[in-house]
PDB file of C-alpha atoms (C1' of nucleotides) in Angstrom:
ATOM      1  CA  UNK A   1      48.279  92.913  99.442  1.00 77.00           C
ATOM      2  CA  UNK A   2      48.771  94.251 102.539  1.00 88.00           C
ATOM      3  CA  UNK A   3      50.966  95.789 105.477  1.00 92.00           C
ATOM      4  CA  UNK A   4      52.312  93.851 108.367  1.00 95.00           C
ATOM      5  CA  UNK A   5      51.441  94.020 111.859  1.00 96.00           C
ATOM      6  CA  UNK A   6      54.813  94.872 112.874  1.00 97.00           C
ATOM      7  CA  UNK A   7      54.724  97.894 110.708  1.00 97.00           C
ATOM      8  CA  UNK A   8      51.549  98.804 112.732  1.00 96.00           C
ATOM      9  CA  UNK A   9      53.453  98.451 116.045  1.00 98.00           C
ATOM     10  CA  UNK A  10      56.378 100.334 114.655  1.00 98.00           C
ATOM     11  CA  UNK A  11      53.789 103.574 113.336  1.00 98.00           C
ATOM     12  CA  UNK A  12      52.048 103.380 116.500  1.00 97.00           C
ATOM     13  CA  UNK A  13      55.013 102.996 119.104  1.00 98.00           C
ATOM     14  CA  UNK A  14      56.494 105.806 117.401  1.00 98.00           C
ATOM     15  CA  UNK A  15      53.490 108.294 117.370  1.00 98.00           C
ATOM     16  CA  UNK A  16      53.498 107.749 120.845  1.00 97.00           C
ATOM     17  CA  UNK A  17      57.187 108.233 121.603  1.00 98.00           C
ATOM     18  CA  UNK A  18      56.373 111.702 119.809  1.00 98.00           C
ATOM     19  CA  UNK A  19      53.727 112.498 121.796  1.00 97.00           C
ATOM     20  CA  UNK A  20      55.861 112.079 125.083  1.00 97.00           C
ATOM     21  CA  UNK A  21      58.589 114.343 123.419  1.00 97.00           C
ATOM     22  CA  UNK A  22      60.282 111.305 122.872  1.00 97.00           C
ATOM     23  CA  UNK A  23      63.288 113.499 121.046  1.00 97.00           C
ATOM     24  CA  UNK A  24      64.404 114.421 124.618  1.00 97.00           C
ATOM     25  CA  UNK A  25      63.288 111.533 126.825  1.00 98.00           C
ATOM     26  CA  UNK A  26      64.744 108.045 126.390  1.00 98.00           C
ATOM     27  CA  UNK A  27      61.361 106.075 126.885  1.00 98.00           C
ATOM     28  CA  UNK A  28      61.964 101.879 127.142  1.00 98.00           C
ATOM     29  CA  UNK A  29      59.910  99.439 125.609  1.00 98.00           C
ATOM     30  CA  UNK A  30      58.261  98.632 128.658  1.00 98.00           C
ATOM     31  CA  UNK A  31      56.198 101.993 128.673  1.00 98.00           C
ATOM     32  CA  UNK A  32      55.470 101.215 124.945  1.00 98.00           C
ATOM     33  CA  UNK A  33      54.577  97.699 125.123  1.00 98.00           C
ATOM     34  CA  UNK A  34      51.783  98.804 128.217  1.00 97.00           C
ATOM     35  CA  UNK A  35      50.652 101.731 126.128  1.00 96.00           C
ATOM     36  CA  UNK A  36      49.940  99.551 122.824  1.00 96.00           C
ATOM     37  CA  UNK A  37      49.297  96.446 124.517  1.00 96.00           C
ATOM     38  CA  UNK A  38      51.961  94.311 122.926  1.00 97.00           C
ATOM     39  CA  UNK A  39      54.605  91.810 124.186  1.00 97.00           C
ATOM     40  CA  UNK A  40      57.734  93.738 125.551  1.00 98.00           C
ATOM     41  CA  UNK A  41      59.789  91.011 123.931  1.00 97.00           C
ATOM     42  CA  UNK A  42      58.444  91.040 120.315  1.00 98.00           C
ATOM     43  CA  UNK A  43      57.729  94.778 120.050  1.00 98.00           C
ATOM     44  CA  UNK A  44      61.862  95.611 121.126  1.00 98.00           C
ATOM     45  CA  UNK A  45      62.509  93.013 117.609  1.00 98.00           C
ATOM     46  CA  UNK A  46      60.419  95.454 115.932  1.00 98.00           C
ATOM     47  CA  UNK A  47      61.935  98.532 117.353  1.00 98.00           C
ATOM     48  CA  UNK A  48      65.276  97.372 116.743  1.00 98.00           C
ATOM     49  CA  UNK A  49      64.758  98.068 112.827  1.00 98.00           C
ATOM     50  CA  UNK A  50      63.879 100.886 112.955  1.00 98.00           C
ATOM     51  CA  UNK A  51      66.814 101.646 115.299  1.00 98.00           C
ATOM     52  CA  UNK A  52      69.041  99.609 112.676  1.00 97.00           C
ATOM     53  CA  UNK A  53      67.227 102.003 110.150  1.00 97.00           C
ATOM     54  CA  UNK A  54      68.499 104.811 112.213  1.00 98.00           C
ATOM     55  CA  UNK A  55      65.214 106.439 113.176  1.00 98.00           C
ATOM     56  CA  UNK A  56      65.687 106.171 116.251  1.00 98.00           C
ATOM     57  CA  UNK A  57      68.606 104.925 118.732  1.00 98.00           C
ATOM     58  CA  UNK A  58      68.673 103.433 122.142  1.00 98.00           C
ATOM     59  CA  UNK A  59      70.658 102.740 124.944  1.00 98.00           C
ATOM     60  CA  UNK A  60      70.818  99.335 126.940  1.00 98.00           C
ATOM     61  CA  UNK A  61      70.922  99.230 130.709  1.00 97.00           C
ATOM     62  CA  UNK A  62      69.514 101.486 133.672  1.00 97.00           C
ATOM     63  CA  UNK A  63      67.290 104.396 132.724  1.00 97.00           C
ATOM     64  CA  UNK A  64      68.206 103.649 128.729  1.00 98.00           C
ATOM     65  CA  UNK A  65      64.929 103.052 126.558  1.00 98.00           C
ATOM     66  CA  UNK A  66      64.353 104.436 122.953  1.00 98.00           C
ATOM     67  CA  UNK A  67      65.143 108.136 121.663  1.00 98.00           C
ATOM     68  CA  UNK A  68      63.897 109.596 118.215  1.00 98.00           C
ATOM     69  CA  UNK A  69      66.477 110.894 116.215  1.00 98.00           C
ATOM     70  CA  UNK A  70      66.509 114.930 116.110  1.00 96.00           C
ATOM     71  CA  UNK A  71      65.199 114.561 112.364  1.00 95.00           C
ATOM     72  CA  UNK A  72      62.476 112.687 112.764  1.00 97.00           C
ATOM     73  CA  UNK A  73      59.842 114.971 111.731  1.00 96.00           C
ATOM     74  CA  UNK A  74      61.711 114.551 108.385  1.00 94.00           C
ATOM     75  CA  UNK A  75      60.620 110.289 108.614  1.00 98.00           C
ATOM     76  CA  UNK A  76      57.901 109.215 106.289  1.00 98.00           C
ATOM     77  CA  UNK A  77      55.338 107.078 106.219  1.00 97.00           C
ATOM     78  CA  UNK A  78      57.367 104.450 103.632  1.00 97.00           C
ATOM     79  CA  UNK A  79      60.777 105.211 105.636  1.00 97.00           C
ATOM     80  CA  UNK A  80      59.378 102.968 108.191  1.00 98.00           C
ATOM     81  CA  UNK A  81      57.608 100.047 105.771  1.00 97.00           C
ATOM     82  CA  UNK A  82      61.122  99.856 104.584  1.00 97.00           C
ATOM     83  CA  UNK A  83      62.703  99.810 108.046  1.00 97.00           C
ATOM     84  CA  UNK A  84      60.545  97.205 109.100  1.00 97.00           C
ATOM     85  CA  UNK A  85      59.756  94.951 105.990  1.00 94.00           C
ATOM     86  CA  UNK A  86      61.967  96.025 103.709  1.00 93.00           C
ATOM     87  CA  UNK A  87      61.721  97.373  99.857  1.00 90.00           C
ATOM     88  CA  UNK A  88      58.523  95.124  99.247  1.00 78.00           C
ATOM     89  CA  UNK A  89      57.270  95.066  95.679  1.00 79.00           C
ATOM     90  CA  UNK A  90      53.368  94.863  95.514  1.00 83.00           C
ATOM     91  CA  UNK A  91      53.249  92.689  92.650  1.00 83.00           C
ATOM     92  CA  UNK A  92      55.940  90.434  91.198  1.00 81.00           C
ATOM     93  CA  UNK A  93      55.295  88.571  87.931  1.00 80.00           C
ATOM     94  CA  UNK A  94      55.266  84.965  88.091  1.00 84.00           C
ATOM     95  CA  UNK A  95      56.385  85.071  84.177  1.00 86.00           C
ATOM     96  CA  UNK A  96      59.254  86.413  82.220  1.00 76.00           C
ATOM     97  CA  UNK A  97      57.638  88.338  79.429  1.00 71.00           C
ATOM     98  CA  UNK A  98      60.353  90.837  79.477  1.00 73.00           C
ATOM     99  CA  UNK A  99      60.055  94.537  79.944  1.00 74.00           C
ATOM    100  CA  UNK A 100      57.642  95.005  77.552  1.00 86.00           C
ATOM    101  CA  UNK A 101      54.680  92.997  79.729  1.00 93.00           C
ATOM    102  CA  UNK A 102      52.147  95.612  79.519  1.00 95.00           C
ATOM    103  CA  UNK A 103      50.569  93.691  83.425  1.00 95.00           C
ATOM    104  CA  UNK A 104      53.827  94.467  84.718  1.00 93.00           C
ATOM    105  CA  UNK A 105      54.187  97.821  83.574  1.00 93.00           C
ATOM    106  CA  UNK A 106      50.483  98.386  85.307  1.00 94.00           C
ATOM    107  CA  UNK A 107      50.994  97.079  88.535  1.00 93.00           C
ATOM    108  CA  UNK A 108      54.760  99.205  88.556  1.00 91.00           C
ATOM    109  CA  UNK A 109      52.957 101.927  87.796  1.00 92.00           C
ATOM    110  CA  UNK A 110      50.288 101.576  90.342  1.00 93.00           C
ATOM    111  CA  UNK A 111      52.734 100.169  93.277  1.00 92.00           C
ATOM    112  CA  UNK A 112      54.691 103.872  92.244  1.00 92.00           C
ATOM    113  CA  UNK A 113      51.664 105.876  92.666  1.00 93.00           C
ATOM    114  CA  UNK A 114      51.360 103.980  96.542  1.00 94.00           C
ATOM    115  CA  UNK A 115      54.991 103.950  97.053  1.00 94.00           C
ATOM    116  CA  UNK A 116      55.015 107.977  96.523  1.00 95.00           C
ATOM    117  CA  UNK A 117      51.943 108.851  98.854  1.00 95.00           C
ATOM    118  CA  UNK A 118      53.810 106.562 101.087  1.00 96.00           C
ATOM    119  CA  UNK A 119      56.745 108.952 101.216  1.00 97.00           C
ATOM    120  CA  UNK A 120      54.569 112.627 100.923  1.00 97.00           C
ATOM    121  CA  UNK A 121      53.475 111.142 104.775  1.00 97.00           C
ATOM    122  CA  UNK A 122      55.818 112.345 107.519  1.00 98.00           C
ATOM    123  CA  UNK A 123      55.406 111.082 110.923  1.00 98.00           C
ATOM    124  CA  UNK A 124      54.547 114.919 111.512  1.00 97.00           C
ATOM    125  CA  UNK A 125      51.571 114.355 109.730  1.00 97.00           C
ATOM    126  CA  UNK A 126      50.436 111.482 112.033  1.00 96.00           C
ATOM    127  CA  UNK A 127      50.890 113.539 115.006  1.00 93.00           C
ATOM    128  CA  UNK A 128      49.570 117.280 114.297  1.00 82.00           C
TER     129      UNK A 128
ATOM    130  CA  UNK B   1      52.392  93.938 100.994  1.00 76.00           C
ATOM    131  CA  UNK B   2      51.866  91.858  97.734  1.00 88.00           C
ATOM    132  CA  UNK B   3      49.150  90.771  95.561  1.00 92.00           C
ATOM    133  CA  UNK B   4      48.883  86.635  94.874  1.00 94.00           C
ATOM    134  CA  UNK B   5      50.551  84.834  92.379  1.00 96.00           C
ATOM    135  CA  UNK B   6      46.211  83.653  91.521  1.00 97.00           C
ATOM    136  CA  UNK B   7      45.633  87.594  89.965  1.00 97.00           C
ATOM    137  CA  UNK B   8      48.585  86.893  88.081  1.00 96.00           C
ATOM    138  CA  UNK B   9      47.711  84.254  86.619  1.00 98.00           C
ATOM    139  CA  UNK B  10      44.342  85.537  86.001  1.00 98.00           C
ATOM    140  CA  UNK B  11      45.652  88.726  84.389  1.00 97.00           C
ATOM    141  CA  UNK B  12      47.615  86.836  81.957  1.00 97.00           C
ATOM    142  CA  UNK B  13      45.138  84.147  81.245  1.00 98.00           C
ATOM    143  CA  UNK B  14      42.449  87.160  80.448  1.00 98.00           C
ATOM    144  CA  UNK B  15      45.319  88.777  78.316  1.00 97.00           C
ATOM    145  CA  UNK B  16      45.968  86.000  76.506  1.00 97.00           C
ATOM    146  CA  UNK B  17      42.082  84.988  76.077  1.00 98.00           C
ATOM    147  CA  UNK B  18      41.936  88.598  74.533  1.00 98.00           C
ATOM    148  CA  UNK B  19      45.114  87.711  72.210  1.00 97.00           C
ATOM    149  CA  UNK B  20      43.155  84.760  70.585  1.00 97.00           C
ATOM    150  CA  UNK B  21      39.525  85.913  70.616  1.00 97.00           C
ATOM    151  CA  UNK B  22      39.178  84.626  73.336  1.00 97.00           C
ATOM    152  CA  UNK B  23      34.881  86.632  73.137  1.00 97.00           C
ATOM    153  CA  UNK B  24      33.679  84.461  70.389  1.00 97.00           C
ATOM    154  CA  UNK B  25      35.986  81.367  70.654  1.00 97.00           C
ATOM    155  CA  UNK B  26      36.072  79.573  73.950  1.00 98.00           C
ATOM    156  CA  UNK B  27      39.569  78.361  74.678  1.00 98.00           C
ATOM    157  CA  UNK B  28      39.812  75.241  76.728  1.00 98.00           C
ATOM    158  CA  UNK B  29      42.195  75.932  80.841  1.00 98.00           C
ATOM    159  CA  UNK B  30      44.360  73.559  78.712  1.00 98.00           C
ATOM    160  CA  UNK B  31      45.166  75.998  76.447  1.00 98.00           C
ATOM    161  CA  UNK B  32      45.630  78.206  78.835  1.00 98.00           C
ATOM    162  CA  UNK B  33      48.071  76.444  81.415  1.00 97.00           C
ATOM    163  CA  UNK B  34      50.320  75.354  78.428  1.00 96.00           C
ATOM    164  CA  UNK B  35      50.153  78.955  76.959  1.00 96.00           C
ATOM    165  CA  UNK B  36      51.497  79.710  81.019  1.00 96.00           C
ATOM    166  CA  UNK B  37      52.627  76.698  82.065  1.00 95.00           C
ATOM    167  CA  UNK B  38      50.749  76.312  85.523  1.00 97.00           C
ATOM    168  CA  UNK B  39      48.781  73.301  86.526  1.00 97.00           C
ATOM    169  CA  UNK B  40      45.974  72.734  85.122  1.00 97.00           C
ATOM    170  CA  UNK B  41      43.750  72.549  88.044  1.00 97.00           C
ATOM    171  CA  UNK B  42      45.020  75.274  89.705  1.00 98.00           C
ATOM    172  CA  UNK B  43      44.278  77.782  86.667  1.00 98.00           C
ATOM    173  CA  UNK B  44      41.126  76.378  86.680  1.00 98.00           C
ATOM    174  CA  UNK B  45      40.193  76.576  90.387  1.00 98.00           C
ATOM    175  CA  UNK B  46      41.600  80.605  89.880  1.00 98.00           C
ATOM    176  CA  UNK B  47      39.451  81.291  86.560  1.00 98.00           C
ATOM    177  CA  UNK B  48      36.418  79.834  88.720  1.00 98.00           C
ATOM    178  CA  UNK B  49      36.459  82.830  90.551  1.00 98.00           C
ATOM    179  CA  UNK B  50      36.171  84.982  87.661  1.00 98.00           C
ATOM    180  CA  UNK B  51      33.603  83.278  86.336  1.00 98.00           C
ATOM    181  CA  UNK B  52      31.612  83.407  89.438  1.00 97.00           C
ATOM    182  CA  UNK B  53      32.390  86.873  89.153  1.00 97.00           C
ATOM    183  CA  UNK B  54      30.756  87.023  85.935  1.00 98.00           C
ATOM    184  CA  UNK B  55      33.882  88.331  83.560  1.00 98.00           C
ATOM    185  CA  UNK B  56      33.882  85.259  81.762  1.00 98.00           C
ATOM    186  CA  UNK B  57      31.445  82.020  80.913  1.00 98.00           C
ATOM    187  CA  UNK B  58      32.435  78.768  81.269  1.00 98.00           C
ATOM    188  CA  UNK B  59      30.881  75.415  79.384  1.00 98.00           C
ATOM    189  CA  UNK B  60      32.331  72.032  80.635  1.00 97.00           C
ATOM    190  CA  UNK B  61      32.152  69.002  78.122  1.00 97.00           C
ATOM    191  CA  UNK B  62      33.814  68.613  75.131  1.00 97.00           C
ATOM    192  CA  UNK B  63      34.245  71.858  72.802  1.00 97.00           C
ATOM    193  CA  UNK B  64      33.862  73.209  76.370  1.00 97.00           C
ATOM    194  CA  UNK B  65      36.243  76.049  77.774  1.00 98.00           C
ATOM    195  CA  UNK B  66      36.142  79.573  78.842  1.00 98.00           C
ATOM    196  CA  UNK B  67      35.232  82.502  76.974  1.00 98.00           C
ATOM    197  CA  UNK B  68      34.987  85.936  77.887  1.00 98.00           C
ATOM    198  CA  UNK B  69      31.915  88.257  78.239  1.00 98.00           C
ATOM    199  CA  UNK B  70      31.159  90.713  75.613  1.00 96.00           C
ATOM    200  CA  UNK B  71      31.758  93.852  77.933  1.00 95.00           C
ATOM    201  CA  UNK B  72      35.466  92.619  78.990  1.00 97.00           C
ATOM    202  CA  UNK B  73      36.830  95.790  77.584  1.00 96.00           C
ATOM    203  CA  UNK B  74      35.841  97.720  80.505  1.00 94.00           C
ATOM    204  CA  UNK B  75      36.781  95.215  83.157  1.00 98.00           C
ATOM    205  CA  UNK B  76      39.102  96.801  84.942  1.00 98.00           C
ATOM    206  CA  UNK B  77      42.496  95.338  86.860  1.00 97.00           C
ATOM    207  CA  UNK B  78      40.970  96.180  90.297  1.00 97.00           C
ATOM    208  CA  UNK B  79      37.891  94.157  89.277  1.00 97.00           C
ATOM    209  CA  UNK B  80      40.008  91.064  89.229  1.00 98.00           C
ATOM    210  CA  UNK B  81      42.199  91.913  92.045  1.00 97.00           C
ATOM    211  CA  UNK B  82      39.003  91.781  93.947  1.00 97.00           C
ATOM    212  CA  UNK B  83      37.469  88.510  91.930  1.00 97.00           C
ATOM    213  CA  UNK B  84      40.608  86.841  93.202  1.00 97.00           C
ATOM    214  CA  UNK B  85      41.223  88.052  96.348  1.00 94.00           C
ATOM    215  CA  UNK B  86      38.351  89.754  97.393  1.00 93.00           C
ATOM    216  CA  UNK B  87      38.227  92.883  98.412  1.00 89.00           C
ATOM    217  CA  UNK B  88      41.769  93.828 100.297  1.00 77.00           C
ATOM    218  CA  UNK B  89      42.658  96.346 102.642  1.00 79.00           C
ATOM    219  CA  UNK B  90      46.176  97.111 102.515  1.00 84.00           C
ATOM    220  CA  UNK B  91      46.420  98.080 105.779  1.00 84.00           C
ATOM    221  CA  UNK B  92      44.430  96.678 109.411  1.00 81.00           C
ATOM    222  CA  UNK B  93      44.519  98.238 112.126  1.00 81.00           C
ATOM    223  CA  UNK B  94      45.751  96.018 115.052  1.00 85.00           C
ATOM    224  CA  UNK B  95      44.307  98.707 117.596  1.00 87.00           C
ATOM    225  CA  UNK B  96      41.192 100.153 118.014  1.00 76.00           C
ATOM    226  CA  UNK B  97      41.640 103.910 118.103  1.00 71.00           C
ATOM    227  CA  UNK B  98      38.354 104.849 116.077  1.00 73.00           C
ATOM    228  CA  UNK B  99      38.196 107.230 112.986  1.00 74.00           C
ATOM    229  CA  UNK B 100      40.544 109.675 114.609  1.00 86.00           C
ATOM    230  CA  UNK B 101      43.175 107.797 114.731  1.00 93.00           C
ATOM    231  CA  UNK B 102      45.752 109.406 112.052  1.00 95.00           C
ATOM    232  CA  UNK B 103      47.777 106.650 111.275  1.00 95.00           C
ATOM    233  CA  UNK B 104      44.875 104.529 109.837  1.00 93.00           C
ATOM    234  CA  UNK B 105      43.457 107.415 107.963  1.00 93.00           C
ATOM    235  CA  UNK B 106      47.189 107.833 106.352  1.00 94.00           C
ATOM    236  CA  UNK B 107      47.303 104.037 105.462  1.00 93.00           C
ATOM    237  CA  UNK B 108      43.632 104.248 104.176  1.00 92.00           C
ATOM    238  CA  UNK B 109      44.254 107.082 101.888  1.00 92.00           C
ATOM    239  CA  UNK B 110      47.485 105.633 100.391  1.00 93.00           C
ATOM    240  CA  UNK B 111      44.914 102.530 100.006  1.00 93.00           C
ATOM    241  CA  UNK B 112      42.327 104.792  97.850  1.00 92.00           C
ATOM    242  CA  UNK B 113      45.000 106.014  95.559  1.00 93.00           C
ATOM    243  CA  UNK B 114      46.019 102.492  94.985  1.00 94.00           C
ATOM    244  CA  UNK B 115      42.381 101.182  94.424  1.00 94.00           C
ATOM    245  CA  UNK B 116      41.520 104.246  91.801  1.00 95.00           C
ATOM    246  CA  UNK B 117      44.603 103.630  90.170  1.00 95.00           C
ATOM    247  CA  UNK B 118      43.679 100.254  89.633  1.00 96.00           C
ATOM    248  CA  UNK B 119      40.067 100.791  88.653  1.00 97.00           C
ATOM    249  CA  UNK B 120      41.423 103.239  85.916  1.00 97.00           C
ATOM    250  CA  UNK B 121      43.055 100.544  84.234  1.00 97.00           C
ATOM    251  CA  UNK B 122      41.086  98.271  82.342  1.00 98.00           C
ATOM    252  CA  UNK B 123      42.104  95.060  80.071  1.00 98.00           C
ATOM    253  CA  UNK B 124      42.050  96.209  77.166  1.00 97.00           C
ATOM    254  CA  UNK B 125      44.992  98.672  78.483  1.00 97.00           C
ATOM    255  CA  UNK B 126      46.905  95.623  78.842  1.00 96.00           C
ATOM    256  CA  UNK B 127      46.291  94.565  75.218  1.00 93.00           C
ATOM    257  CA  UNK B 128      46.924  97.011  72.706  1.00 83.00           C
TER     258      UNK B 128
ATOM    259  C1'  DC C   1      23.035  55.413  75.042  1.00 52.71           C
ATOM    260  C1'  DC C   2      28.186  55.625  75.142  1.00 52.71           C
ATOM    261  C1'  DA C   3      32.654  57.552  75.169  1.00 52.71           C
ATOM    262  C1'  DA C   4      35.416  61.413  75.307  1.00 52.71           C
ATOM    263  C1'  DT C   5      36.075  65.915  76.941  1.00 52.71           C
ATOM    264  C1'  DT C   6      35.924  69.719  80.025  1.00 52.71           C
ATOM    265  C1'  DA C   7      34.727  72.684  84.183  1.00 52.71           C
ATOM    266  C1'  DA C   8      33.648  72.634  89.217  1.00 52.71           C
ATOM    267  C1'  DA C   9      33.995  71.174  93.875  1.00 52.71           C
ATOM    268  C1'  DG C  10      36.022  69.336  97.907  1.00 52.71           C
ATOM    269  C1'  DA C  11      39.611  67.369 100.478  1.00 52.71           C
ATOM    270  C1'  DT C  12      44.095  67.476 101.381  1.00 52.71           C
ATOM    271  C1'  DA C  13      49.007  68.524 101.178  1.00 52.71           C
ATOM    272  C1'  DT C  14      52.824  71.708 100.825  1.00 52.71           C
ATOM    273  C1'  DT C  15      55.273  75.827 101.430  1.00 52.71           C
ATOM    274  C1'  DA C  16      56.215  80.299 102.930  1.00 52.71           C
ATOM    275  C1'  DT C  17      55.994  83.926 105.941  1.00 52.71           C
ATOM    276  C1'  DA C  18      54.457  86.515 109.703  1.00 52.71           C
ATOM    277  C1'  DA C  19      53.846  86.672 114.448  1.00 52.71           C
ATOM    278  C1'  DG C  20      55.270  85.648 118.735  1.00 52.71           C
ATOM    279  C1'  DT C  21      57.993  83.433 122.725  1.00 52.71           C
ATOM    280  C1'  DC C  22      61.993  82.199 125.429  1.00 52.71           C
ATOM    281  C1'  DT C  23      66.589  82.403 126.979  1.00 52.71           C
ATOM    282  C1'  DA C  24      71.043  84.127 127.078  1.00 52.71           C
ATOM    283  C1'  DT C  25      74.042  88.058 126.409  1.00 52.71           C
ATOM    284  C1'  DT C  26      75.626  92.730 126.476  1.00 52.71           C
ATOM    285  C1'  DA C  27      75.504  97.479 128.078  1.00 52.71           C
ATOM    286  C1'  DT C  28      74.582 101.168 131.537  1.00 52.71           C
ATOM    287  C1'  DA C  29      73.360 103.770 135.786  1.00 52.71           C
ATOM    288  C1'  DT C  30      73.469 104.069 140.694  1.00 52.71           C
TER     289       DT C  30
ATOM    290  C1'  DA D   1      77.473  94.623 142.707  1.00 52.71           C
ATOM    291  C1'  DT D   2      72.875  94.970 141.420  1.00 52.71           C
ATOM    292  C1'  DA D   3      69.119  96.254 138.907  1.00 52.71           C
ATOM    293  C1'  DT D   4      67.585  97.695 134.536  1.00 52.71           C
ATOM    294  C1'  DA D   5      67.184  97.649 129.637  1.00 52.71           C
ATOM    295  C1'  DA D   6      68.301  96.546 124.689  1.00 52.71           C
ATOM    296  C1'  DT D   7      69.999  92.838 121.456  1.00 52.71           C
ATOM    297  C1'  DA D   8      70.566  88.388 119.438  1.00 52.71           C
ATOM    298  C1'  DG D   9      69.483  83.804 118.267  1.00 52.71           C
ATOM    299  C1'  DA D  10      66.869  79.754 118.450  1.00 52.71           C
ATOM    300  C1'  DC D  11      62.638  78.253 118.468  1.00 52.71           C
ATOM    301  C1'  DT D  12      57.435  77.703 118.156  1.00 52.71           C
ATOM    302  C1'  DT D  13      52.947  78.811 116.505  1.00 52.71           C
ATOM    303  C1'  DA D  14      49.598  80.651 113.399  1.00 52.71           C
ATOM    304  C1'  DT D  15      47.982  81.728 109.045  1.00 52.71           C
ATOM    305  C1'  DA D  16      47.533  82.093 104.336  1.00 52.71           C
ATOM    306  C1'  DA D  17      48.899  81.098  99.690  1.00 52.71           C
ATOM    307  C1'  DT D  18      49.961  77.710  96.526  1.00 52.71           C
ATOM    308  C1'  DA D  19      49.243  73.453  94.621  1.00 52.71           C
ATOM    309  C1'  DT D  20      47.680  68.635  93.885  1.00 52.71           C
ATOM    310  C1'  DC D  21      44.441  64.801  93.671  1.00 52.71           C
ATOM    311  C1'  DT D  22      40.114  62.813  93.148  1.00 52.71           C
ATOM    312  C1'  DT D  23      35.359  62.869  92.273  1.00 52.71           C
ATOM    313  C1'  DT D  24      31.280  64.842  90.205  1.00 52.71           C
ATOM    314  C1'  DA D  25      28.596  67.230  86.812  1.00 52.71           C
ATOM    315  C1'  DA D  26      27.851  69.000  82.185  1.00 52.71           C
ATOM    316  C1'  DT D  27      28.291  68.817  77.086  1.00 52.71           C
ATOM    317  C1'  DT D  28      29.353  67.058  72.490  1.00 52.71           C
ATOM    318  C1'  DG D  29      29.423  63.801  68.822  1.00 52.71           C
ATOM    319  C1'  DG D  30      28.935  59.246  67.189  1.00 52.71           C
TER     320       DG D  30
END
DNA sequence: CCAATTAAAGATATTATAAGTCTATTATAT
DNA sequence: ATATAATAGACTTATAATATCTTTAATTGG
């Protein structure tokens, strides 16, 4: 019951993409491994889901670095769990009781309620 | 972003304790693991914890077994979420940012929906 | 008291997954 | 051409969950 790390990374490195206008400036993972204090090599695996995802792109070579797509004020919260970790279901049930297991019904229910908060949270809203 | 396969277990063992009486007969982790077919010991070490955490009784020796406590009804899912697991947080922050910082506050409200969502449902939801 | 039964505790093993590193490769600007 | 930067793949390490095994303690009934 909880989120990973790189999901972290991801949030953060892209909160502060936004707050260098990072819509207009390519910015490599060099200036976002300094400012968040994680390896270069393992935050760029991160970043390339969310690239893969289509968040954000990039360019290789000489001045290239990371860009956020035009709509990314648009991104929520859950987008980028998904990017990174991938449609995770809180709770799966170790037993087959069928549709009609009232536990599973619960925890659905409860891992909706999560899963739509999740999605009313833009990356705007992590930034304002 | 899961919880354990133990509250699983532990949700169905309580739901099936309810099932057969389980608050004036005491049913033997026997019964149970057929009833789910898991080990034995494991279910055992797992219904420890919710004994410790004083949802059910336990008596070893023969006619021995578990039974649960007369106020079960109101027991609530969270309550063994956190029996089993302890108590979770979805979501840790791997930097240290303080209370301003906008992406924990996002993560920690999802985390209170999910919590009061899960205190709101109690066993005897699962049962009827 | 004895034998059978049952939970608890502790040590250990197994598995799975996340986190992280390292090296080679590909792409781009000057 | 050279320097810079992302990507890919193989690999290692760390951690936690799952599970088993064995021993100990408690309870019942003869």
């Amino acid at each position: 019951m909880k989120f990973s790390k790189a999901t972290d990374y991801a949030l953060h490195a892209l909160v502060y993409m936004i707050h260098r206008d990072g819509d207009t400036v390519k910015i490599p993972v060099q200036d976002l491994s300094v400012a968040l204090n994680v390896s270069t090599t393992y935050l760029s695996k991160v970043l390339t889901r969310i690239v893969k995802a289509n968040y954000i792109t990039s360019t290789s070579g000489a001045k290239g670095g990371y860009r956020l797509q035009q709509n990314w004020e648009n991104v929520s919260v859950y987008d980028i769990v998904v990017a990174i970790d991938g449609v995770q279901t809180l709770f799966e049930d170790s037993f087959d009781h069928g549709s009609e297991c009232r536990i599973q019904a619960a925890m659905m229910e409860a891992q909706e309620n999560l899963i739509s908060t999740l999605k009313n949270k833009k990356l705007k809203d992590l930034t304002v």
